[in-house]
Amino acid sequence: MFPQFGATAETLSKASSMVFRIGTDAHLYDDPEDVNIAPLLDSKFDSEKCEALKRLLALIAQGFDVSNFFPQVVKNVATQSLELKKLVYLYLLHYAEKRPNEALLSINCFQKDLGDPNALVRACALRAMAGIRLHVISSLVLVAVGKCARDPSVYVRKSAANALPKLYDLRLEEHTSAIEEIVGILLNDQSPGVVGAAAAAFASICPSNFSLIERNYRRLCEILPDVEEWGQIILIGILLRFVIARHGLVEESIMFSLHSTKSGKSEKDGEASKISNKEDTGYASGNDDFGLGANVSGNIDLEFSNMVSRCYIEGPDEYLSRLSYANTGPSELNVAQFTSGKTAGVHWIMAPRENVKKIVKPLLFLLRSSNAAKYVVLCNIQVFAKAMPSLFAPHFEDFFICSSDSYQIKTLKLEILSSIVTESTISFVFKEFQDYIRDPDRRFAADTVAAIGLCSQRLPDTATTCLEGLLALTRQEFLSSDFGSVDGEAGVLIQAIMSIQSIIKQDPPSHEKVIIQLIRSLDSVKVPAARAIIIWMVGEYSSLGETIPRTLSTVLKYLAWHFTSEALETKLQILNSIVKVLLCAEGQDIQSFKRVLNYVLELAECDLNYDVRDRARFLRKILSSNLDSQGLEEETNILSPNKDLAYVLSGHIFGGQTKSSSPEPINYRFYLPGSLSQIVLHAAPGYEPLPKPCSLLQDDNLDQGTNGLERARNSDSFNTDETDSLSGSLDEEGASDYGSEHSISGSNVSGGSNETGSASEGDDNTDPLIQISDVGHAFENQHGVSHSGSADLGELISKRALESWLDDQPNSSNTSTSEQSQVRISTARISIGDIRHQVKSKSYTLLDPANGNGLKVDYSFSSEVSTISPHLVSVEVFFKNCSSETMSDILLEDEESNKDSNSADQTLVATDSFLTSHNNVPILVPMEEITYLEPGQTAKRIIQVRFHHHLLPLKLALSYNGNNLPVKLRPDIGYFVKPLPMNIEAFTDKESRLPGMFEYVRSSTFTDHIGELNKDKGDNLVVKDNFLVICQCLALKMLGNANLFLVSVDMPVSTNLDDASGLRLRFSSEILSNSIPCLITITVEGKCNDPLQVSVKVNCEETVFGLNLLNRVVNFLAESSLSPL
Amino acid sequence: MISQFFVLSQRGDNIVFRDYRGEVPKGSAEIFFRKVKFWKEDGEGDAPPVFNVDGVNYFHVKVAGLLFVATTRVNVSPSLVLELLQRIARVIKDYLGILNEDSLRKNFVLVYELLDEVIDFGYVKTTSTEVLKSYIFNEPIVVDAARVPSLGAAGIFMQGSKRRMPGTAVTKSVVANEPGGRKREEIFVDIIEKISVTFSSSGYILTSEIDGTIQMKSYLSGNPEIRLALNDDLSIGRGGSSIYDYGNSSGSGSVILDDCNFHESVHLDNFDIDRTLALVPPDGEFPVMNYRMTQEFRTPFRINALIEEVGPLKAEVILKVCAEFTSSITANTILVQMPLPTYTTRVTFELEPGAVGNTTDFKEANKRLEWGLKKIVGGSEHTLRAKLTFSQESHGNIVKESGPVSMTFTIPMYNCSRLQVKYLHIAKKSKTDNPYRWVRYVTQANSYVARL
């Protein structure tokens, strides 16, 4: 795949094996500290460093904390040896979050590696850098990822895709859109490997940003088969969600009819070869058809709608062919068993009913893979089988239990079996079940009994057989349960009686005899739960048929007799049942029942268990009328409403007591098949139900798409006709139809050029740029003609075409180039000479008079360069006494007063290095003391601060009148630079030498000029040029907030008068501390009277500084100036 | 995406531990191990491969006695993760040659490096040994294979058949260089079949199924193309049950597979014509083809079980196993099991005269009779008599109280389906070197049950 890596890897591994043949790694693991690691790390030889790192890794693996070696390890990051580099990265990533400061030291090395010619090195560096996961460097990483996303090497691009989730995981709101943009770029990649990784990123970053998918939908469908299996499964999921969000489910979708005809067709000509080739040739031929259509028509809408509909149709079909492959045909899916599992899920959701069948065989095949997978597959089959039993009904034999199955698998199989049995298969299944009941695992036997109950519920015809079997079972079971006293046996018995209960419930009258048999067996059934159920049946069916009412008095007496010796649940059930019987009873029995009830209630009121006591008291109260009205038949008649009430009440109460602990309470909760949630039966975080069908709003494109859809349908029919070649006349008719349709819409020429542009993009990323610049030239020419400003029709059309093209594929690189091409059209370079004098530097408040007893202190950053040291930033501080008293001894100094000026000076002289972190604190050159400040008087002092590029507020102490007040000085990165005068040639030269990693772009909006322009309108006397006003505003804003040199102003000439797009300002500066040049370019876009889109570009070698400066510039541009100039 | 990956030994030691996202608390390995180890006490038997404790989802597979575990908090496809774990195990095995605790410890740097390439921040990058080769720098340290009992289906070739096969071969690392310098050119093709048969009480076959796979492990240099020819009379799809009817109807004697699938590297251009598979094998072990067959086949063993009462508290069990394959083939590691009535208290065994290497046992806890045989030569017949003593009178129905007889075994160089590799052709550059080609067959019992 990557021959060059292979070669490097080979040589490297050979070399390293030569060195390491001496010993194995095992001793490192077993006794990692037998040599001192520190000296090894400092060794000159890579091999020794490697050994040290291996020891460290061994210690980490064994759970020791070896983070104290961090600084030493970080030093080694600059090594040339790839093996060592990888080891260092491993170590770094493990501890980076613990030691962020040290980890930052390695950033520069990573950045250097990002420019390495070896793709492997670049990828590693990117991975490690993204893996450090510190907020501080996130913007750097973002830039790096953005660059790597356009790397020529597939592996690096893939790494970029892998880095995206890490970046996203830092939860930096401001980067979200940028990250999503990169995801979009990567999704559009040519290499399947990259697309797979990008799909993973997409799924975790912006799973509902369907616009990204929409753009690439067709390509994604095409590339899907080539994507590595891990990415494939994710991609399928994404596409599925997209299709549902876009088109809804099949049945309700507008595509439904189309789909059914289509699938009908594919079934018609369903010879194996056709389907088997569908993936490749079939699809390719589809492409050809479209290619043809597109050429003829040159219509982008059709292309688009075709793409959507085609893929929608083709998508499932394609999966189908893959799946059917997996089962008989020659294909690859066996490896990716989970893929077919997932695909089955897709089918389940997407495919029309008759097509769902196709998932059966692959799923069954999966059953025979490893045990673990079996479990998961069965879980999914269970869901399918419950919803659509007919699907698996013919395959019931596959769910017979094997001796090697684990318990979970057995229960799953039982559940599936019980939900798929049919009239024809039930006898086979029951035969199997009979064997299962004898299984030594009694839990399993109990489950089998439950399954029998379920089966007979599904198939009422078999109820009698089932009942017989179950009754026999109860007889047999209680025999053995006498001595067995095993829990399992009891379980089986309970389950059997529960199954009987559920069968009886379906049709009580016909099972009267069974109930009587059960009641008779009360004497021998010892398990409380089972007894309770039987007693419940006594109560429930007391008035059923002929025989039961006659036996009741005996049964009740029997129950009353045994009441004291029963278990809790049985006692409760006896109480309930007697009441129920009483309420339904008629004739002379009532008296005896009442006596029984009274007797039992008395017993119950003295019971040890409070539940029973409560129940008894409760019943007595509620039934008082019944119980007291002995022999007064008429009275009960009078009180019938009362009695009814009691009856209803008791009915309600006992209705709740049925206690049907059937085993499927939570199993019916539905999660998407194939998801984790479905297996562990809870919504795991990140579980997302399907998007709402058709939730994706249909934008303009899609409206056109639906129009085109009709056409697509036409073309489809046309295609079918052609392939089937039914009749020539039809063929012709279809063709002419087709052609005419497109000739109408095909008049748009520029559409054609777009067409070629997008098509050629398939080959190379750079191609479309050329195409676009062609369009741009055409554009330019047209401009040349219509220079006067009156836009003619042709221009409008081509421009709109360009815009629509851009809308379609907002590939950022394309956008920027097109901008450039626009800008290049014609610009005039102007100079704003006197701008310097208009600059007002902003002043900030250091101390409010309210807080400072009347002392007001303001400061502003001065553009003057310090005389003491070039590293110092001059800050002008204005003191004003607003109080009525004289102030004395005003002094502003460092908060740590122990640091006197001497030491400060020393440190200044001492070192420039940034890596010596001890001295890396802001330093203040103290100011001259103000001895007296009269009321109303103002004094100005200059303090000089070395900020060391710290952006946190600097704490200072302000002392006056003997008091000490803490104040905060906020550094402004705009003044960490000084103007670097240069001409435009030098500027462009420098700029071209700072590409790639050293270039950062952000955009912002600028509104200051609006007020200015409006003001001009007010005057109306001297109409200033709009552009000039904007330029001035921008320049003033920039110079007022940062210490820069204005290099040049480029102004567009040709465009409309009120279109400021193309206006460009260039500023240059150099960083105070190390004299590294820092270039800023501002490009404006938008209408003069509207807020302008400003894109700011910074080119600077010092990446952290550059980014910070960029952020600062963007921020101050965006904030509107409150004071009108 | 997964959060952590770790490998635990059977004792619960952390052998490999990698935390990718730091979402799951550190003690997860311990929690997991305790849960799995004591799952039985929850009354559930073995832990399911996927379960959830306190919001953390644990996935595990057992490979070669090691627990490969992944944890995550979020919703991922479980089959995907389980497959991933299997793949990781396979990649590691490809690299180390042998997969066990010792080899993992000895190669931990390599393993970590591999894991770094396979999973990034919880996302799977690639699991192909072939692709990984380009990014991995560490060299595997080969563990002495002789000391280690090898596991896995192909492992049985090591036992007792050293004469035929170089025992160390399959434990060789795919990437490591031989100590002698040059790699030995060889290729292994294993046809592994797992059979499931259920006999009715009267000895008829109720269900039978063969679950087969052709596995390949290539140590050939330069990735030459390989052609693998299967039986001419092979047909796929039974009756009309499949849409894809590959040719002739089921004539007698032909091998009919119900369905099959192939590895992605396999080209099937000639498969319809002459049943040959063409492929360029990737590095490492991989299944060339999986197949399933429910056509009737000759079962390797016949089981006769007889249980009868001989007194009020006594019964006798007679188990007879007949090997119905040719005498040139020997089955090994045979174990016959039979659950006895729950009230059985004592069992005495009586082996046939001259029986060697037989073990008999009565497992008191689950009332199970076990009969182990080291080997059975084809055509031979073995009998076991067991006298049972009961604690109470049986109710005349001991047969119902005792369970079905199940049997496990492996038979090397034998396959039930009669699927064969007729030849294995390696397209080689020079005529001089002739790579070693090993084609091996093995049949294992998956579920071999005779009902009473």
mmCIF file of N, CA, C and O in Angstrom, chain A residues 898-919:
data_model
loop_
_atom_site.group_PDB
_atom_site.id
_atom_site.type_symbol
_atom_site.label_atom_id
_atom_site.label_comp_id
_atom_site.label_asym_id
_atom_site.label_seq_id
_atom_site.Cartn_x
_atom_site.Cartn_y
_atom_site.Cartn_z
ATOM 1 N N ASN A 898 9.792 42.643 46.890
ATOM 2 C CA ASN A 898 11.158 42.221 47.239
ATOM 3 C C ASN A 898 12.067 42.260 46.030
ATOM 4 O O ASN A 898 13.282 42.287 46.140
ATOM 5 N N LYS A 899 11.419 42.238 44.882
ATOM 6 C CA LYS A 899 12.230 42.264 43.675
ATOM 7 C C LYS A 899 12.601 43.710 43.382
ATOM 8 O O LYS A 899 11.798 44.470 42.839
ATOM 9 N N ASP A 900 13.748 44.106 43.732
ATOM 10 C CA ASP A 900 14.114 45.510 43.488
ATOM 11 C C ASP A 900 14.597 45.689 42.054
ATOM 12 O O ASP A 900 14.748 44.741 41.303
ATOM 13 N N SER A 901 14.786 46.897 41.736
ATOM 14 C CA SER A 901 15.087 47.227 40.351
ATOM 15 C C SER A 901 16.395 46.594 39.892
ATOM 16 O O SER A 901 16.547 46.253 38.741
ATOM 17 N N ASN A 902 17.298 46.465 40.807
ATOM 18 C CA ASN A 902 18.588 45.890 40.454
ATOM 19 C C ASN A 902 18.446 44.501 39.865
ATOM 20 O O ASN A 902 18.944 44.205 38.793
ATOM 21 N N SER A 903 17.725 43.692 40.633
ATOM 22 C CA SER A 903 17.589 42.308 40.184
ATOM 23 C C SER A 903 16.841 42.248 38.865
ATOM 24 O O SER A 903 17.138 41.432 38.006
ATOM 25 N N ALA A 904 15.904 43.146 38.759
ATOM 26 C CA ALA A 904 15.157 43.180 37.509
ATOM 27 C C ALA A 904 16.090 43.469 36.344
ATOM 28 O O ALA A 904 16.043 42.824 35.304
ATOM 29 N N ASP A 905 16.942 44.444 36.563
ATOM 30 C CA ASP A 905 17.894 44.782 35.506
ATOM 31 C C ASP A 905 18.781 43.595 35.188
ATOM 32 O O ASP A 905 19.069 43.300 34.041
ATOM 33 N N GLN A 906 19.211 42.946 36.276
ATOM 34 C CA GLN A 906 20.097 41.815 36.055
ATOM 35 C C GLN A 906 19.434 40.761 35.185
ATOM 36 O O GLN A 906 20.009 40.255 34.234
ATOM 37 N N THR A 907 18.215 40.459 35.569
ATOM 38 C CA THR A 907 17.559 39.413 34.784
ATOM 39 C C THR A 907 17.405 39.833 33.348
ATOM 40 O O THR A 907 17.501 39.017 32.453
ATOM 41 N N LEU A 908 17.210 41.108 33.174
ATOM 42 C CA LEU A 908 17.076 41.578 31.808
ATOM 43 C C LEU A 908 18.331 41.305 31.025
ATOM 44 O O LEU A 908 18.297 40.849 29.897
ATOM 45 N N VAL A 909 19.418 41.631 31.662
ATOM 46 C CA VAL A 909 20.677 41.440 30.977
ATOM 47 C C VAL A 909 20.997 39.959 30.861
ATOM 48 O O VAL A 909 21.575 39.516 29.869
ATOM 49 N N ALA A 910 20.615 39.268 31.887
ATOM 50 C CA ALA A 910 21.087 37.895 32.020
ATOM 51 C C ALA A 910 20.764 37.012 30.819
ATOM 52 O O ALA A 910 21.668 36.449 30.208
ATOM 53 N N THR A 911 19.524 36.930 30.498
ATOM 54 C CA THR A 911 19.232 35.929 29.479
ATOM 55 C C THR A 911 18.049 36.329 28.620
ATOM 56 O O THR A 911 17.153 37.029 29.055
ATOM 57 N N ASP A 912 18.117 35.867 27.444
ATOM 58 C CA ASP A 912 16.992 36.084 26.553
ATOM 59 C C ASP A 912 16.169 34.807 26.377
ATOM 60 O O ASP A 912 15.140 34.810 25.751
ATOM 61 N N SER A 913 16.715 33.779 26.857
ATOM 62 C CA SER A 913 16.115 32.481 26.538
ATOM 63 C C SER A 913 14.720 32.349 27.132
ATOM 64 O O SER A 913 14.462 32.758 28.246
ATOM 65 N N PHE A 914 13.873 31.726 26.382
ATOM 66 C CA PHE A 914 12.521 31.519 26.867
ATOM 67 C C PHE A 914 12.386 30.179 27.561
ATOM 68 O O PHE A 914 11.415 29.895 28.218
ATOM 69 N N LEU A 915 13.353 29.366 27.327
ATOM 70 C CA LEU A 915 13.221 28.034 27.891
ATOM 71 C C LEU A 915 13.607 28.010 29.360
ATOM 72 O O LEU A 915 13.227 27.111 30.088
ATOM 73 N N THR A 916 14.388 28.999 29.779
ATOM 74 C CA THR A 916 14.705 29.057 31.201
ATOM 75 C C THR A 916 13.497 29.643 31.898
ATOM 76 O O THR A 916 13.312 30.843 31.956
ATOM 77 N N SER A 917 12.725 28.750 32.428
ATOM 78 C CA SER A 917 11.394 29.163 32.849
ATOM 79 C C SER A 917 11.386 29.997 34.122
ATOM 80 O O SER A 917 10.431 30.686 34.398
ATOM 81 N N HIS A 918 12.447 29.946 34.891
ATOM 82 C CA HIS A 918 12.427 30.673 36.164
ATOM 83 C C HIS A 918 12.302 32.170 35.963
ATOM 84 O O HIS A 918 11.615 32.850 36.706
ATOM 85 N N ASN A 919 12.989 32.634 34.967
ATOM 86 C CA ASN A 919 12.970 34.072 34.761
ATOM 87 C C ASN A 919 11.829 34.502 33.870
ATOM 88 O O ASN A 919 11.728 35.649 33.489
#
